[in-house]
Coordinates of C-alpha atoms in Angstrom, one line a residue:
X1 CA 28.4 -94.5 -56.6
X2 CA 31.7 -92.9 -55.1
X3 CA 32.8 -96.1 -53.2
X4 CA 33.0 -97.8 -57.1
X5 CA 34.4 -94.7 -58.1
X6 CA 37.0 -95.1 -55.5
X7 CA 38.0 -98.5 -56.1
X8 CA 38.2 -97.4 -59.4
X9 CA 40.8 -94.5 -58.8
X10 CA 43.0 -96.9 -56.6
X11 CA 42.5 -100.2 -59.2
X12 CA 44.3 -97.6 -62.0
X13 CA 46.2 -96.5 -59.8
X14 CA 47.8 -99.3 -58.3
X15 CA 48.4 -100.7 -62.0
X16 CA 52.4 -100.9 -62.4
X17 CA 52.4 -100.2 -65.1
X18 CA 50.4 -96.5 -65.3
X19 CA 52.6 -95.9 -62.1
X20 CA 55.5 -96.3 -63.6
X21 CA 54.1 -94.7 -66.5
X22 CA 53.7 -91.9 -64.3
X23 CA 56.4 -91.3 -62.7
X24 CA 58.3 -91.4 -66.3
X25 CA 56.8 -89.0 -67.0
X26 CA 57.2 -86.5 -64.6
X27 CA 60.8 -87.1 -65.0
X28 CA 60.0 -86.4 -69.1
X29 CA 58.1 -83.2 -67.8
X30 CA 61.3 -82.0 -65.9
X31 CA 63.6 -83.1 -69.3
X32 CA 60.9 -80.4 -71.1
X33 CA 61.3 -77.6 -69.0
X34 CA 65.7 -78.1 -69.3
X35 CA 65.2 -78.4 -73.0
X36 CA 62.0 -76.1 -73.5
X37 CA 63.3 -73.4 -71.4
X38 CA 66.8 -73.3 -70.4
X39 CA 68.0 -74.8 -73.8
X40 CA 66.1 -72.2 -75.6
X41 CA 67.3 -69.6 -78.3
X42 CA 66.0 -66.7 -75.7
X43 CA 67.9 -68.5 -72.4
X44 CA 71.5 -69.2 -74.5
X45 CA 71.7 -65.9 -75.8
X46 CA 70.7 -64.2 -72.6
X47 CA 73.9 -67.1 -70.8
X48 CA 75.9 -66.3 -73.8
X49 CA 75.4 -62.3 -73.4
X50 CA 75.9 -62.5 -69.7
X51 CA 78.9 -64.4 -70.2
X52 CA 80.5 -61.5 -72.5
X53 CA 80.0 -59.0 -70.1
X54 CA 76.8 -57.6 -72.4
X55 CA 73.3 -57.1 -70.5
X56 CA 71.4 -60.3 -70.6
X57 CA 68.3 -59.7 -72.1
X58 CA 66.2 -56.8 -73.5
X59 CA 63.4 -57.3 -71.2
X60 CA 63.3 -53.7 -69.6
X61 CA 63.6 -51.8 -72.4
X62 CA 61.2 -53.5 -74.4
X63 CA 58.7 -52.8 -71.6
X64 CA 59.8 -49.5 -70.7
X65 CA 60.6 -48.2 -73.6
X66 CA 59.4 -50.5 -77.0
X67 CA 56.5 -52.0 -75.4
X68 CA 52.3 -50.3 -76.4
X69 CA 51.1 -48.9 -79.4
X70 CA 53.0 -50.8 -82.6
X71 CA 53.6 -47.4 -85.0
X72 CA 56.0 -46.8 -87.8
X73 CA 58.4 -44.7 -86.2
X74 CA 58.4 -47.4 -83.4
X75 CA 59.1 -49.9 -85.7
X76 CA 61.8 -47.3 -87.0
X77 CA 63.2 -46.4 -83.5
X78 CA 63.4 -50.2 -82.4
X79 CA 65.6 -50.9 -85.8
X80 CA 67.7 -47.8 -85.1
X81 CA 68.8 -48.9 -81.6
X82 CA 69.4 -52.5 -83.0
X83 CA 71.4 -51.1 -86.0
X84 CA 73.0 -48.4 -83.8
X85 CA 74.5 -51.6 -81.2
X86 CA 75.5 -53.4 -84.1
X87 CA 77.6 -50.7 -85.3
X88 CA 79.1 -49.8 -82.0
X89 CA 80.3 -53.2 -81.3
X90 CA 81.9 -53.8 -84.6
X91 CA 83.2 -50.1 -84.0
X92 CA 84.3 -51.5 -80.6
X93 CA 86.2 -54.9 -83.1
X94 CA 84.1 -57.2 -80.7
X95 CA 84.4 -60.2 -81.8
X96 CA 81.7 -62.1 -79.8
X97 CA 78.4 -59.4 -80.0
X98 CA 75.3 -60.0 -78.3
X99 CA 72.6 -61.5 -79.9
X100 CA 69.5 -60.5 -79.2
X101 CA 66.7 -62.7 -80.5
X102 CA 63.9 -59.6 -80.5
X103 CA 66.4 -57.3 -82.4
X104 CA 66.8 -60.1 -85.1
X105 CA 63.4 -61.3 -85.5
X106 CA 62.8 -57.5 -85.7
X107 CA 65.0 -56.9 -88.4
X108 CA 64.2 -59.9 -90.2
X109 CA 60.4 -59.1 -90.4
X110 CA 60.9 -55.0 -91.0
X111 CA 64.4 -54.9 -93.6
X112 CA 62.6 -55.6 -97.4
X113 CA 66.1 -56.8 -97.9
X114 CA 67.6 -59.6 -96.3
X115 CA 68.6 -59.1 -92.9
X116 CA 71.7 -60.5 -93.0
X117 CA 72.6 -58.3 -96.5
X118 CA 71.8 -55.5 -93.9
X119 CA 73.9 -56.6 -91.5
X120 CA 76.7 -56.7 -94.2
X121 CA 76.3 -53.7 -95.2
X122 CA 76.5 -52.0 -92.1
X123 CA 79.9 -54.0 -91.3
X124 CA 81.0 -52.1 -94.5
X125 CA 79.8 -48.7 -93.4
X126 CA 81.9 -48.9 -90.2
X127 CA 85.4 -50.7 -91.9
X128 CA 84.8 -47.1 -93.7
X129 CA 84.3 -45.0 -90.5
X130 CA 80.7 -44.8 -91.6
X131 CA 77.1 -45.7 -89.9
X132 CA 74.5 -47.1 -91.6
X133 CA 71.2 -45.8 -90.8
X134 CA 67.4 -46.4 -90.4
X135 CA 67.0 -43.9 -93.5
X136 CA 69.6 -45.4 -95.9
X137 CA 67.0 -49.0 -95.0
X138 CA 64.0 -49.6 -96.7
X139 CA 61.5 -50.7 -94.6
X140 CA 58.0 -52.7 -95.1
X141 CA 55.1 -50.8 -93.1
X142 CA 52.5 -52.0 -90.6
X143 CA 50.4 -51.8 -93.3
X144 CA 52.4 -54.4 -95.4
X145 CA 52.6 -57.0 -92.2
X146 CA 49.7 -55.7 -89.6
X147 CA 49.6 -55.2 -87.0
X148 CA 49.0 -53.2 -83.6
X149 CA 50.0 -53.7 -80.4
X150 CA 53.9 -55.0 -79.0
X151 CA 55.5 -56.4 -76.1
X152 CA 57.8 -58.4 -74.9
X153 CA 56.8 -61.4 -77.3
X154 CA 60.2 -63.6 -77.2
X155 CA 59.4 -65.8 -74.0
X156 CA 55.7 -66.8 -75.1
X157 CA 57.0 -67.9 -78.1
X158 CA 58.7 -70.9 -76.0
X159 CA 56.1 -71.3 -73.5
X160 CA 53.7 -72.3 -76.9
X161 CA 56.5 -74.6 -77.8
X162 CA 56.5 -76.5 -74.6
X163 CA 53.1 -76.6 -74.4
X164 CA 53.0 -79.0 -77.3
X165 CA 55.9 -81.1 -75.8
X166 CA 53.4 -81.7 -72.7
X167 CA 50.8 -82.4 -75.1
X168 CA 52.2 -85.0 -76.7
X169 CA 53.1 -86.3 -73.1
X170 CA 50.2 -85.9 -71.8
X171 CA 48.6 -87.4 -74.1
X172 CA 51.2 -90.9 -74.2
X173 CA 50.2 -91.1 -70.3
X174 CA 46.4 -91.1 -70.9
X175 CA 46.5 -93.9 -73.4
X176 CA 48.8 -95.9 -71.0
X177 CA 46.0 -94.5 -68.3
X178 CA 43.1 -95.9 -70.8
X179 CA 44.4 -98.8 -72.1
X180 CA 44.5 -101.0 -69.1
X181 CA 40.9 -100.0 -68.2
X182 CA 39.1 -102.7 -69.6
X183 CA 41.5 -104.7 -71.1
X184 CA 43.1 -105.8 -67.5
X185 CA 40.3 -107.3 -66.5
X186 CA 39.8 -109.2 -69.5
X187 CA 43.5 -110.0 -69.9
X188 CA 43.1 -111.3 -66.2
X189 CA 39.7 -113.2 -67.0
X190 CA 38.1 -111.1 -63.8
X191 CA 35.1 -109.8 -66.3
X192 CA 33.5 -113.3 -66.0
X193 CA 33.0 -112.5 -62.3
X194 CA 32.6 -108.5 -62.0
X195 CA 29.9 -108.6 -64.7
X196 CA 28.0 -110.8 -62.7
X197 CA 27.7 -108.7 -59.6
X198 CA 24.8 -106.5 -59.0
X199 CA 26.4 -103.2 -60.7
X200 CA 29.2 -105.0 -62.5
X201 CA 26.8 -104.3 -66.3
X202 CA 25.8 -100.5 -65.5
X203 CA 27.2 -98.3 -62.3
X204 CA 30.8 -100.3 -62.4
X205 CA 31.3 -99.5 -66.0
X206 CA 30.4 -95.5 -65.3
X207 CA 32.8 -95.4 -62.4
X208 CA 35.4 -96.8 -64.8
X209 CA 34.4 -94.5 -67.4
X210 CA 34.5 -91.8 -64.8
X211 CA 37.6 -93.0 -63.1
X212 CA 39.7 -92.8 -65.9
X213 CA 38.3 -89.2 -66.9
X214 CA 39.7 -88.0 -63.0
X215 CA 42.9 -89.6 -63.5
X216 CA 43.5 -87.8 -67.0
X217 CA 42.0 -84.2 -66.0
X218 CA 43.6 -84.1 -63.0
X219 CA 46.9 -85.1 -64.5
X220 CA 46.3 -82.4 -67.1
X221 CA 46.3 -79.4 -64.3
X222 CA 48.6 -80.7 -62.6
X223 CA 51.2 -80.5 -65.5
X224 CA 50.0 -76.9 -67.0
X225 CA 50.1 -75.3 -63.4
X226 CA 53.7 -76.9 -62.7
X227 CA 54.4 -75.8 -66.0
X228 CA 53.2 -72.2 -66.0
X229 CA 54.8 -72.3 -62.6
X230 CA 58.1 -72.7 -64.5
X231 CA 57.7 -70.4 -67.0
X232 CA 56.7 -67.3 -64.5
X233 CA 59.8 -68.4 -62.4
X234 CA 62.5 -68.0 -65.2
X235 CA 60.8 -65.9 -67.9
X236 CA 59.5 -62.0 -67.6
X237 CA 55.7 -61.8 -68.6
X238 CA 55.2 -58.7 -69.3
X239 CA 54.6 -59.2 -72.9
X240 CA 51.0 -61.1 -71.7
X241 CA 48.5 -58.4 -73.1
X242 CA 50.6 -57.8 -76.6
X243 CA 48.8 -59.1 -79.9
X244 CA 49.2 -62.1 -81.0
X245 CA 49.9 -61.0 -84.5
X246 CA 52.9 -58.7 -82.8
X247 CA 54.9 -62.0 -82.0
X248 CA 57.3 -62.9 -85.2
X249 CA 58.4 -66.1 -84.1
X250 CA 54.6 -67.4 -85.2
X251 CA 54.3 -64.8 -87.9
X252 CA 50.9 -65.2 -87.6
X253 CA 50.4 -61.6 -89.0
X254 CA 46.6 -61.8 -90.3
X255 CA 45.2 -63.8 -87.2
X256 CA 41.5 -62.4 -87.5
X257 CA 40.7 -61.8 -83.9
X258 CA 42.5 -58.9 -82.0
X259 CA 43.4 -61.6 -79.5
X260 CA 46.9 -61.4 -76.5
X261 CA 49.3 -63.5 -75.6
X262 CA 47.0 -64.9 -72.3
X263 CA 44.1 -65.4 -74.4
X264 CA 45.8 -67.4 -77.0
X265 CA 47.3 -69.3 -74.1
X266 CA 43.8 -70.2 -72.3
X267 CA 42.6 -70.5 -75.6
X268 CA 45.5 -73.3 -76.6
X269 CA 44.9 -74.9 -73.2
X270 CA 40.8 -76.0 -74.2
X271 CA 41.7 -77.1 -77.3
X272 CA 43.9 -79.4 -75.6
X273 CA 42.1 -80.2 -72.6
X274 CA 39.5 -81.3 -75.6
X275 CA 41.9 -83.2 -77.6
X276 CA 43.1 -85.5 -74.3
X277 CA 39.2 -86.6 -74.0
X278 CA 39.4 -87.6 -77.6
X279 CA 42.4 -89.9 -76.5
X280 CA 40.7 -91.1 -73.5
X281 CA 37.8 -92.3 -75.3
X282 CA 39.2 -93.9 -78.2
X283 CA 42.0 -95.8 -76.6
X284 CA 39.0 -96.4 -74.2
X285 CA 36.6 -98.2 -76.5
X286 CA 39.9 -100.3 -78.3
X287 CA 40.8 -101.6 -74.1
X288 CA 36.7 -102.8 -74.4
X289 CA 37.5 -104.7 -78.0
X290 CA 41.0 -105.8 -76.9
X291 CA 42.0 -108.5 -74.5
X292 CA 45.7 -107.4 -74.2
X293 CA 46.7 -104.1 -72.4
X294 CA 49.6 -104.3 -74.5
X295 CA 48.4 -104.6 -77.5
X296 CA 45.5 -101.6 -76.5
X297 CA 48.6 -99.4 -76.3
X298 CA 50.8 -100.3 -79.6
X299 CA 47.0 -99.5 -81.5
X300 CA 45.9 -96.7 -79.5
X301 CA 49.7 -94.8 -80.3
X302 CA 49.2 -95.7 -83.6
X303 CA 45.4 -94.1 -84.3
X304 CA 46.6 -91.2 -82.6
X305 CA 49.8 -91.0 -84.7
X306 CA 48.5 -91.8 -88.1
X307 CA 46.9 -88.7 -88.8
X308 CA 49.5 -86.8 -88.5
X309 CA 51.7 -89.5 -90.7
X310 CA 48.4 -88.9 -93.4
X311 CA 48.5 -85.4 -93.5
X312 CA 52.0 -85.5 -94.7
X313 CA 50.1 -87.5 -98.1
X314 CA 47.6 -85.9 -98.2
X315 CA 48.3 -82.4 -98.8
X316 CA 45.5 -81.2 -100.4
X317 CA 41.8 -81.9 -101.0
X318 CA 38.4 -83.0 -98.4
X319 CA 41.2 -85.8 -96.7
X320 CA 43.6 -83.3 -96.3
X321 CA 40.6 -81.2 -94.2
X322 CA 39.5 -83.3 -92.4
X323 CA 42.7 -84.4 -91.1
X324 CA 43.0 -81.3 -89.3
X325 CA 40.2 -82.6 -86.5
X326 CA 42.4 -84.6 -85.0
X327 CA 43.9 -83.7 -81.5
X328 CA 47.4 -84.7 -82.5
X329 CA 47.5 -81.4 -84.4
X330 CA 47.8 -80.1 -81.2
X331 CA 51.3 -80.6 -80.4
X332 CA 52.1 -77.3 -83.3
X333 CA 50.4 -74.6 -82.2
X334 CA 52.0 -71.5 -84.5
X335 CA 50.4 -74.6 -87.1
X336 CA 46.8 -75.3 -86.3
X337 CA 46.1 -71.4 -85.1
X338 CA 47.5 -70.5 -89.0
X339 CA 45.0 -73.8 -90.8
X340 CA 41.9 -71.9 -88.5
X341 CA 42.0 -68.8 -90.2
X342 CA 42.9 -69.7 -93.8
X343 CA 40.4 -69.2 -96.2
X344 CA 41.5 -72.5 -97.9
X345 CA 43.2 -74.5 -95.4
X346 CA 39.8 -75.7 -93.5
X347 CA 36.1 -76.1 -93.8
X348 CA 34.8 -72.8 -93.0
X349 CA 36.1 -68.8 -93.8
X350 CA 35.6 -67.8 -89.9
X351 CA 37.8 -68.6 -87.3
X352 CA 35.8 -69.3 -84.9
X353 CA 33.8 -71.5 -86.6
X354 CA 36.4 -73.5 -87.5
X355 CA 37.3 -74.2 -83.9
X356 CA 33.6 -74.4 -82.9
X357 CA 33.4 -77.4 -85.5
X358 CA 36.5 -79.2 -84.1
X359 CA 35.0 -79.3 -80.7
X360 CA 32.1 -80.3 -81.8
X361 CA 33.6 -82.9 -83.9
X362 CA 36.2 -84.5 -81.1
X363 CA 32.9 -83.7 -78.1
X364 CA 30.9 -85.7 -80.1
X365 CA 33.4 -88.5 -81.0
X366 CA 34.3 -88.7 -76.7
X367 CA 29.9 -88.8 -76.1
X368 CA 29.6 -91.5 -79.0
X369 CA 33.0 -93.5 -78.3
X370 CA 32.5 -93.5 -74.4
X371 CA 28.5 -94.2 -75.2
X372 CA 29.5 -97.5 -77.4
X373 CA 32.1 -98.5 -75.0
X374 CA 29.4 -98.7 -72.5
X375 CA 26.9 -100.7 -74.7
X376 CA 29.8 -102.7 -75.3
X377 CA 30.7 -103.6 -72.1
X378 CA 26.9 -104.3 -70.6
X379 CA 26.4 -106.7 -73.3
X380 CA 29.6 -108.1 -73.3
X381 CA 29.4 -112.7 -73.2
X382 CA 31.6 -115.1 -71.7

């Protein structure tokens, strides 16, 4: 069996379409890092601040001064620092002021007025030779917003966004790899030879299924290891233990579990890995049913994207909830997490039951598709 798996692995990887697709995928991955990390709002603001002669980021300040238990007093302290920073630069007639996403999102979340109005008021006060203080501004309380432990969340927002991009890339590569497994033999009329051999209608089919899974899972692990390596090199990861509710960019203030950013990261990886298995099994079945690899590729991509298109048309009811069972929804981390704990957007009122339901659905489909694929090829007739 091992020799058959090795043979199928070599056969798939030697395919020019697959090999070329993986090479192109690696190049696209570099592009994702460039756009997702180097050209992210955080990186661009850091570069701009440094160019203007300001401190490029607030990583050290957040870690040493703001991290830990989140209280209303700490909110006031952070926003007071932000206001003093802005008004001091305004007093010094600094035209190109530094931009810190952390300060901006804190204000956008806790100022009861529109944040832009508060900044306008600060400019007016400075022009009058006065200062707007934190006591002059109405703030939302933590009870109104709802979270506890703060940390440097901004880099993790970029990581979650990049995870979605990589997942899309891996899904396409998985479809590409799986599309040739059976259809390539069909198109070359090799089935007539393979299926009359000793292992042609049993072990060889298993070997094809296992070899495909080995390739897709290996690519998933490699891409994710490279991703976390690049992320840890480019960003400060000190906010890993802060509550996901304190990530002001995601806005998951009502998330029911006290999960931190690293826990959410691993949860997303598991969801995406299960989703990749679903995509692989569906494509393998289509590959078994069709004779052209290009046709399989086109149909599989269409099937993969279809739920995302339908959800824009079916916005309510059971149909809408069913569409969120499909793996393409893992592209948007913020959206899928928000739906899973929503009381109305999904089937159940429990986050754990909802995510378990998705896992069971996708795993059952995966097993069912592979089983049907095996039976279909086993009984394939000339």
